[in-house]
């Protein structure tokens, strides 16, 4: 890969994750503190990303796999997204906010599959080359969350204003990315081929089917983290929450760069198992840590993010790329996006909102308190069940399925 190409791909990852990181981890606190939303309304807002992620694979399969270059699709979507954010920042009503954030996530979600496709289409060896490019996204997340924390704007609409400007920048920059033309050729012979569901052939591989199911299930507890970690740490008396949460992305950088070695040394199955065990431990830490008497437990929960995310989700992207043939690489990345940010986190976002309301109490003055230990034991239990099922049914198979 040429150095200029690598730099372009790094900038793409940086801008995309800077845009996403500005609002995603803070949206729950913004809704509850800034707009007075309930737990259920917050869960619904996070579920919009999942709705968009379910639609995204079919959109990507139809557009970028068959008709238009992936980088051009990315450019148009991010410019549209910036326009939607302009209107979103004007609303103060949690119910109206839902429709704006739904519209925005519909424009943003395809970026996850498009960026992986654009990057991997320039690579000869994704296992070795992809982590060093993808890590710029993590660095961007660290940068923007520290900015948010430093200026104490996690519960302010400013988080979406930042995203509006960087979304516009990414939209313009995307048109200058390396050309990633459609892989599929000829006339589509079926509706499934048009929609990009050709990637469903991967389910013929039993191990991949198990991995897909596990990805769906583990994203249920993942959604608890994104929706409630910021507010939970704040109410646990931790100060400068956004800055300290960025340590999770620092650990993500380290473990992402470790992926090529770990894959060759341990293989897919062991890495995925380690990722699942880490999820269980961190949720228990969130439940029992306290910013006054045992802040180190909360720090442990934060820094485990690198193992949790990299060893399951980034490794899963590489595993998916290895299983897919050249013709369906875009659709295959869209498929794993559907499993994780779509189905799994959609279910999880709704459940997380219901669980938060269940363990919330309102006193006579109207102040709301949350039983965070009980809240966090729910995702810990779900992750434990997924771990057992994965160990029993998944067997590593290094041959391609398509």
Short mmCIF file of C-alpha atoms in Angstrom, two decimals:
data_model
loop_
_atom_site.label_atom_id
_atom_site.label_comp_id
_atom_site.label_asym_id
_atom_site.label_seq_id
_atom_site.Cartn_x
_atom_site.Cartn_y
_atom_site.Cartn_z
CA UNK A 1 0.00 0.00 0.00
CA UNK A 2 1.31 3.46 -0.91
CA UNK A 3 2.05 5.80 1.98
CA UNK A 4 -0.36 8.44 0.62
CA UNK A 5 -3.14 5.85 0.45
CA UNK A 6 -2.48 4.75 4.02
CA UNK A 7 -2.59 8.36 5.23
CA UNK A 8 -5.89 8.92 3.41
CA UNK A 9 -7.42 5.86 5.06
CA UNK A 10 -6.16 6.97 8.47
CA UNK A 11 -7.72 10.42 8.03
CA UNK A 12 -10.99 8.76 6.97
CA UNK A 13 -11.04 6.68 10.17
CA UNK A 14 -10.10 9.70 12.30
CA UNK A 15 -12.87 11.92 10.95
CA UNK A 16 -15.51 9.19 11.09
CA UNK A 17 -14.84 8.23 14.71
CA UNK A 18 -14.33 11.85 15.80
CA UNK A 19 -17.81 12.56 14.45
CA UNK A 20 -19.28 9.52 16.19
CA UNK A 21 -17.37 9.85 19.46
CA UNK A 22 -18.43 13.45 19.97
CA UNK A 23 -22.01 12.44 20.77
CA UNK A 24 -22.46 8.70 21.12
CA UNK A 25 -21.14 8.04 24.62
CA UNK A 26 -22.57 11.31 25.93
CA UNK A 27 -26.04 11.23 24.37
CA UNK A 28 -27.60 9.41 27.32
CA UNK A 29 -26.42 12.05 29.79
CA UNK A 30 -27.45 14.84 27.41
CA UNK A 31 -30.97 13.42 27.10
CA UNK A 32 -31.51 12.76 30.81
CA UNK A 33 -29.78 15.87 32.19
CA UNK A 34 -30.22 18.31 29.33
CA UNK A 35 -33.64 17.37 27.94
CA UNK A 36 -35.19 15.62 30.97
CA UNK A 37 -35.73 12.35 29.11
CA UNK A 38 -36.69 9.07 30.80
CA UNK A 39 -34.65 5.87 30.66
CA UNK A 40 -37.04 4.47 28.06
CA UNK A 41 -36.71 7.57 25.87
CA UNK A 42 -32.94 7.31 26.16
CA UNK A 43 -33.03 3.64 25.20
CA UNK A 44 -35.21 4.48 22.21
CA UNK A 45 -32.75 7.15 21.08
CA UNK A 46 -29.88 4.65 21.16
CA UNK A 47 -32.06 2.11 19.38
CA UNK A 48 -32.19 4.41 16.34
CA UNK A 49 -28.57 3.56 15.60
CA UNK A 50 -29.56 -0.08 15.61
CA UNK A 51 -32.51 0.50 13.30
CA UNK A 52 -30.16 2.30 10.93
CA UNK A 53 -27.59 -0.48 11.21
CA UNK A 54 -30.19 -3.08 10.23
CA UNK A 55 -31.07 -1.07 7.12
CA UNK A 56 -27.44 -0.18 6.30
CA UNK A 57 -26.23 -3.61 5.10
CA UNK A 58 -28.97 -3.82 2.49
CA UNK A 59 -28.36 -0.23 1.43
CA UNK A 60 -24.61 -0.81 1.17
CA UNK A 61 -25.12 -4.08 -0.67
CA UNK A 62 -27.47 -2.45 -3.15
CA UNK A 63 -25.52 0.76 -3.73
CA UNK A 64 -21.78 0.26 -3.17
CA UNK A 65 -21.54 -3.42 -4.11
CA UNK A 66 -23.40 -2.93 -7.40
CA UNK A 67 -23.85 0.63 -8.63
CA UNK A 68 -21.63 3.35 -7.12
CA UNK A 69 -18.12 3.59 -5.71
CA UNK A 70 -18.07 3.23 -1.92
CA UNK A 71 -16.19 6.48 -1.29
CA UNK A 72 -18.77 8.51 -3.25
CA UNK A 73 -21.62 6.95 -1.29
CA UNK A 74 -19.77 7.84 1.93
CA UNK A 75 -19.32 11.44 0.78
CA UNK A 76 -22.98 12.01 -0.03
CA UNK A 77 -24.22 10.38 3.19
CA UNK A 78 -22.00 12.49 5.46
CA UNK A 79 -23.01 15.76 3.82
CA UNK A 80 -26.66 14.78 4.29
CA UNK A 81 -25.86 13.86 7.90
CA UNK A 82 -24.39 17.29 8.59
CA UNK A 83 -27.58 18.90 7.31
CA UNK A 84 -29.74 16.72 9.57
CA UNK A 85 -27.62 17.58 12.62
CA UNK A 86 -28.21 21.27 11.96
CA UNK A 87 -31.92 20.71 12.62
CA UNK A 88 -31.34 18.25 15.49
CA UNK A 89 -29.47 20.81 17.59
CA UNK A 90 -32.51 23.10 17.54
CA UNK A 91 -34.89 20.69 19.31
CA UNK A 92 -35.48 20.56 23.07
CA UNK A 93 -38.21 17.89 23.05
CA UNK A 94 -37.03 14.28 23.72
CA UNK A 95 -39.81 12.86 21.53
CA UNK A 96 -38.94 15.12 18.58
CA UNK A 97 -35.25 14.39 19.21
CA UNK A 98 -35.96 10.71 18.49
CA UNK A 99 -36.97 11.42 14.89
CA UNK A 100 -34.00 13.67 14.22
CA UNK A 101 -31.49 11.20 15.64
CA UNK A 102 -33.15 8.41 13.64
CA UNK A 103 -32.72 10.40 10.43
CA UNK A 104 -29.10 11.16 11.30
CA UNK A 105 -28.16 7.58 12.19
CA UNK A 106 -29.68 6.39 8.91
CA UNK A 107 -27.10 8.57 7.18
CA UNK A 108 -24.20 7.64 9.50
CA UNK A 109 -24.54 3.88 10.06
CA UNK A 110 -23.46 2.83 6.54
CA UNK A 111 -20.07 4.44 7.26
CA UNK A 112 -19.07 1.49 9.43
CA UNK A 113 -19.29 -0.99 6.58
CA UNK A 114 -18.18 1.48 3.90
CA UNK A 115 -15.02 2.48 5.77
CA UNK A 116 -14.01 -1.14 6.35
CA UNK A 117 -14.68 -1.96 2.72
CA UNK A 118 -12.75 1.06 1.40
CA UNK A 119 -9.79 0.26 3.65
CA UNK A 120 -9.66 -3.50 3.10
CA UNK A 121 -9.99 -3.15 -0.68
CA UNK A 122 -6.60 -1.40 -0.63
CA UNK A 123 -4.92 -4.18 1.38
CA UNK A 124 -3.11 -7.36 0.51
CA UNK A 125 -3.10 -8.62 4.10
CA UNK A 126 -5.94 -7.12 6.20
CA UNK A 127 -4.89 -9.06 9.35
CA UNK A 128 -1.62 -7.09 9.46
CA UNK A 129 -2.59 -3.84 7.73
CA UNK A 130 -6.10 -3.05 8.99
CA UNK A 131 -5.36 -2.59 12.74
CA UNK A 132 -2.76 0.16 12.15
CA UNK A 133 -5.33 2.11 10.09
CA UNK A 134 -8.37 1.39 12.24
CA UNK A 135 -6.48 2.54 15.35
CA UNK A 136 -6.75 6.15 14.10
CA UNK A 137 -10.47 5.88 14.78
CA UNK A 138 -9.72 5.03 18.39
CA UNK A 139 -7.28 7.92 18.66
CA UNK A 140 -10.00 10.22 17.32
CA UNK A 141 -12.44 8.93 19.95
CA UNK A 142 -9.85 9.65 22.66
CA UNK A 143 -9.28 13.15 21.32
CA UNK A 144 -12.93 14.17 21.08
CA UNK A 145 -14.01 12.71 24.43
CA UNK A 146 -11.16 14.54 26.14
CA UNK A 147 -12.28 17.76 24.47
CA UNK A 148 -15.82 17.11 25.69
CA UNK A 149 -14.56 16.32 29.18
CA UNK A 150 -12.16 19.26 29.39
CA UNK A 151 -14.87 21.75 28.50
CA UNK A 152 -17.54 19.86 30.53
CA UNK A 153 -20.02 19.77 27.65
CA UNK A 154 -21.11 16.13 27.90
CA UNK A 155 -24.66 17.18 28.74
CA UNK A 156 -24.73 20.10 26.24
CA UNK A 157 -25.94 20.30 22.65
CA UNK A 158 -22.38 21.27 21.70
CA UNK A 159 -21.59 17.57 21.26
CA UNK A 160 -23.85 17.49 18.21
CA UNK A 161 -22.53 20.79 16.89
CA UNK A 162 -19.03 19.29 16.83
CA UNK A 163 -20.36 16.28 14.91
CA UNK A 164 -22.11 18.53 12.40
CA UNK A 165 -18.86 20.22 11.35
CA UNK A 166 -16.76 17.05 11.24
CA UNK A 167 -19.48 15.19 9.33
CA UNK A 168 -19.33 17.89 6.67
CA UNK A 169 -15.54 17.63 6.59
CA UNK A 170 -15.69 13.84 6.17
CA UNK A 171 -18.30 14.18 3.45
CA UNK A 172 -16.05 16.43 1.40
CA UNK A 173 -12.89 14.43 2.12
CA UNK A 174 -14.52 11.13 1.10
CA UNK A 175 -14.60 12.16 -2.55
CA UNK A 176 -10.78 12.22 -2.52
CA UNK A 177 -10.38 8.70 -1.08
CA UNK A 178 -9.00 5.82 -3.21
CA UNK A 179 -11.59 4.63 -5.69
CA UNK A 180 -13.49 1.57 -4.45
CA UNK A 181 -15.71 0.59 -7.39
CA UNK A 182 -18.56 -1.93 -7.21
CA UNK A 183 -17.35 -5.54 -7.14
CA UNK A 184 -20.50 -7.17 -8.45
CA UNK A 185 -20.87 -7.18 -12.23
CA UNK A 186 -23.68 -7.93 -14.62
CA UNK A 187 -27.40 -7.66 -14.11
CA UNK A 188 -28.80 -8.69 -10.75
CA UNK A 189 -30.68 -11.94 -11.09
CA UNK A 190 -32.67 -11.77 -7.85
CA UNK A 191 -33.98 -9.39 -5.22
CA UNK A 192 -31.53 -10.87 -2.73
CA UNK A 193 -28.63 -10.06 -5.02
CA UNK A 194 -29.82 -6.46 -5.40
CA UNK A 195 -30.17 -6.03 -1.65
CA UNK A 196 -26.76 -7.48 -0.94
CA UNK A 197 -28.09 -10.57 0.88
CA UNK A 198 -25.62 -12.68 -1.12
CA UNK A 199 -23.50 -12.52 2.04
CA UNK A 200 -26.04 -14.80 3.73
CA UNK A 201 -24.14 -17.64 2.06
CA UNK A 202 -21.72 -17.27 4.97
CA UNK A 203 -24.30 -18.95 7.19
CA UNK A 204 -23.57 -22.24 5.43
CA UNK A 205 -20.45 -22.26 7.59
CA UNK A 206 -21.66 -23.46 11.02
CA UNK A 207 -18.89 -21.65 12.88
CA UNK A 208 -19.70 -18.36 11.22
CA UNK A 209 -23.39 -18.79 12.03
CA UNK A 210 -22.47 -19.31 15.71
CA UNK A 211 -20.20 -16.27 15.61
CA UNK A 212 -23.02 -14.20 14.10
CA UNK A 213 -25.46 -15.27 16.84
CA UNK A 214 -22.88 -14.57 19.55
CA UNK A 215 -22.25 -11.12 18.03
CA UNK A 216 -25.95 -10.35 18.24
CA UNK A 217 -26.23 -11.48 21.85
CA UNK A 218 -23.08 -9.81 23.20
CA UNK A 219 -24.20 -6.48 21.76
CA UNK A 220 -27.13 -6.50 24.16
CA UNK A 221 -24.79 -5.86 27.13
CA UNK A 222 -22.61 -3.60 24.94
CA UNK A 223 -25.55 -1.24 24.53
CA UNK A 224 -25.78 -0.88 28.33
CA UNK A 225 -22.22 0.44 28.33
CA UNK A 226 -22.77 3.05 25.62
CA UNK A 227 -26.11 4.22 27.01
CA UNK A 228 -25.39 4.31 30.75
CA UNK A 229 -21.65 4.19 31.58
CA UNK A 230 -21.21 7.97 31.52
CA UNK A 231 -24.17 8.66 33.80
CA UNK A 232 -23.30 5.70 36.04
CA UNK A 233 -19.74 6.91 36.60
CA UNK A 234 -20.99 10.45 37.23
CA UNK A 235 -23.45 9.25 39.88
CA UNK A 236 -20.72 7.01 41.36
CA UNK A 237 -18.90 10.25 42.31
CA UNK A 238 -16.19 10.00 39.66
CA UNK A 239 -14.98 13.40 38.44
CA UNK A 240 -13.94 14.36 34.89
CA UNK A 241 -15.82 11.31 33.60
CA UNK A 242 -15.30 11.84 29.86
CA UNK A 243 -11.56 12.30 30.28
CA UNK A 244 -11.23 9.18 32.40
CA UNK A 245 -13.46 7.15 30.08
CA UNK A 246 -11.05 7.94 27.27
CA UNK A 247 -8.59 5.59 29.00
CA UNK A 248 -10.76 2.84 27.56
CA UNK A 249 -9.83 4.00 24.08
CA UNK A 250 -6.16 4.25 25.10
CA UNK A 251 -6.27 0.56 26.02
CA UNK A 252 -8.12 -0.04 22.75
CA UNK A 253 -5.14 1.38 20.84
CA UNK A 254 -2.77 -1.01 22.60
CA UNK A 255 -4.86 -4.12 22.11
CA UNK A 256 -5.73 -3.24 18.52
CA UNK A 257 -2.04 -3.11 17.63
CA UNK A 258 -1.70 -6.45 19.44
CA UNK A 259 -4.30 -8.14 17.22
CA UNK A 260 -1.95 -9.38 14.42
CA UNK A 261 0.30 -11.11 16.99
CA UNK A 262 -2.62 -12.47 19.01
CA UNK A 263 -4.34 -13.87 15.91
CA UNK A 264 -1.26 -15.78 14.83
CA UNK A 265 -0.49 -16.94 18.38
CA UNK A 266 -3.93 -17.83 19.74
CA UNK A 267 -6.39 -17.92 16.83
CA UNK A 268 -9.92 -16.55 16.47
CA UNK A 269 -11.74 -18.65 19.08
CA UNK A 270 -9.43 -17.92 22.02
CA UNK A 271 -9.40 -14.21 21.22
CA UNK A 272 -13.18 -14.06 21.11
CA UNK A 273 -13.44 -15.96 24.41
CA UNK A 274 -11.02 -13.55 26.11
CA UNK A 275 -13.14 -10.66 24.84
CA UNK A 276 -16.31 -12.17 26.33
CA UNK A 277 -14.67 -12.84 29.72
CA UNK A 278 -13.49 -9.23 29.83
CA UNK A 279 -17.08 -8.02 29.27
CA UNK A 280 -18.30 -9.95 32.32
CA UNK A 281 -15.52 -8.62 34.56
CA UNK A 282 -16.02 -4.98 33.53
CA UNK A 283 -19.78 -5.00 34.18
CA UNK A 284 -19.22 -6.42 37.66
CA UNK A 285 -16.66 -3.65 38.24
CA UNK A 286 -19.12 -0.99 37.07
CA UNK A 287 -21.69 -2.41 39.48
CA UNK A 288 -19.51 -2.48 42.59
CA UNK A 289 -17.01 0.35 42.07
CA UNK A 290 -17.36 3.74 43.71
CA UNK A 291 -15.62 7.01 42.90
CA UNK A 292 -14.98 7.72 46.60
CA UNK A 293 -13.99 4.44 48.30
CA UNK A 294 -12.99 2.16 45.40
CA UNK A 295 -12.35 4.26 42.30
CA UNK A 296 -9.68 1.79 41.13
CA UNK A 297 -12.46 -0.70 40.39
CA UNK A 298 -14.07 1.82 38.06
CA UNK A 299 -10.70 2.45 36.39
CA UNK A 300 -10.38 -1.30 35.80
CA UNK A 301 -13.82 -1.38 34.21
CA UNK A 302 -12.83 1.49 31.92
CA UNK A 303 -9.47 0.13 30.74
CA UNK A 304 -10.94 -3.30 30.02
CA UNK A 305 -12.69 -1.68 27.07
CA UNK A 306 -9.70 -2.38 24.82
CA UNK A 307 -9.88 -6.12 25.37
CA UNK A 308 -13.67 -6.17 25.20
CA UNK A 309 -13.99 -4.25 21.95
CA UNK A 310 -10.86 -5.26 20.01
CA UNK A 311 -10.78 -8.95 20.82
CA UNK A 312 -14.42 -9.44 19.86
CA UNK A 313 -15.57 -6.77 17.43
CA UNK A 314 -12.44 -5.79 15.49
CA UNK A 315 -11.33 -9.43 15.39
CA UNK A 316 -14.83 -10.26 14.17
CA UNK A 317 -14.46 -7.81 11.25
CA UNK A 318 -11.23 -9.50 10.20
CA UNK A 319 -12.80 -12.95 10.63
CA UNK A 320 -15.70 -11.87 8.42
CA UNK A 321 -13.35 -10.51 5.75
CA UNK A 322 -11.47 -13.81 5.71
CA UNK A 323 -14.68 -15.76 5.25
CA UNK A 324 -16.05 -13.61 2.40
CA UNK A 325 -15.00 -13.81 -1.24
CA UNK A 326 -14.06 -10.69 -3.21
CA UNK A 327 -17.53 -10.32 -4.72
CA UNK A 328 -19.33 -9.95 -1.39
CA UNK A 329 -16.75 -8.21 0.83
CA UNK A 330 -18.90 -5.07 1.12
CA UNK A 331 -22.06 -7.04 1.85
CA UNK A 332 -20.24 -9.25 4.36
CA UNK A 333 -19.02 -6.23 6.33
CA UNK A 334 -22.57 -4.90 6.18
CA UNK A 335 -23.79 -8.23 7.52
CA UNK A 336 -21.62 -8.07 10.63
CA UNK A 337 -22.72 -4.45 11.10
CA UNK A 338 -26.30 -5.73 11.04
CA UNK A 339 -25.49 -8.32 13.71
CA UNK A 340 -23.68 -5.97 16.08
CA UNK A 341 -24.87 -2.38 15.80
CA UNK A 342 -28.18 -3.47 14.29
CA UNK A 343 -30.02 -6.41 15.82
CA UNK A 344 -28.01 -6.86 19.03
CA UNK A 345 -27.72 -3.25 20.08
CA UNK A 346 -31.28 -2.55 19.00
CA UNK A 347 -32.56 -5.16 21.43
CA UNK A 348 -30.03 -4.06 24.04
CA UNK A 349 -30.87 -0.37 23.78
CA UNK A 350 -34.52 -1.03 24.45
CA UNK A 351 -33.77 -3.43 27.31
CA UNK A 352 -31.21 -1.04 28.84
CA UNK A 353 -33.79 1.74 29.00
CA UNK A 354 -36.37 -0.51 30.61
CA UNK A 355 -33.84 -1.85 33.12
CA UNK A 356 -32.71 1.67 34.05
CA UNK A 357 -36.30 2.75 34.71
CA UNK A 358 -36.91 -0.43 36.75
CA UNK A 359 -34.00 0.36 39.07
CA UNK A 360 -34.73 4.09 39.33
CA UNK A 361 -36.47 5.81 42.22
CA UNK A 362 -37.84 9.35 42.48
CA UNK A 363 -37.99 11.08 45.86
CA UNK A 364 -40.47 13.69 47.04
CA UNK A 365 -38.41 16.52 45.56
CA UNK A 366 -38.41 14.88 42.15
CA UNK A 367 -34.74 13.85 42.24
CA UNK A 368 -34.02 10.55 40.50
CA UNK A 369 -31.53 7.98 41.82
CA UNK A 370 -30.43 4.69 40.24
CA UNK A 371 -29.45 1.31 41.69
CA UNK A 372 -26.40 0.85 39.46
CA UNK A 373 -25.32 -2.46 40.99
CA UNK A 374 -28.60 -4.06 39.93
CA UNK A 375 -28.49 -2.35 36.51
CA UNK A 376 -25.00 -3.67 35.68
CA UNK A 377 -25.66 -7.23 36.84
CA UNK A 378 -28.14 -7.63 33.97
CA UNK A 379 -25.58 -7.22 31.13
CA UNK A 380 -23.00 -9.21 33.15
CA UNK A 381 -25.42 -12.15 33.28
CA UNK A 382 -26.19 -11.92 29.56
CA UNK A 383 -22.47 -11.87 28.68
CA UNK A 384 -21.91 -14.96 30.86
CA UNK A 385 -24.61 -16.88 28.99
CA UNK A 386 -23.09 -15.88 25.63
CA UNK A 387 -19.65 -17.04 26.81
CA UNK A 388 -20.93 -20.52 27.71
CA UNK A 389 -22.82 -20.91 24.43
CA UNK A 390 -19.81 -19.73 22.40
CA UNK A 391 -17.36 -22.10 24.12
CA UNK A 392 -19.66 -25.07 23.57
CA UNK A 393 -20.74 -24.50 19.95
CA UNK A 394 -18.02 -22.51 18.14
CA UNK A 395 -15.19 -24.35 16.38
CA UNK A 396 -12.52 -22.45 14.48
CA UNK A 397 -12.34 -23.08 10.74
CA UNK A 398 -9.84 -21.04 8.73
CA UNK A 399 -11.18 -21.83 5.26
CA UNK A 400 -13.28 -19.33 3.38
CA UNK A 401 -17.00 -19.90 3.13
CA UNK A 402 -17.57 -17.85 0.00
#
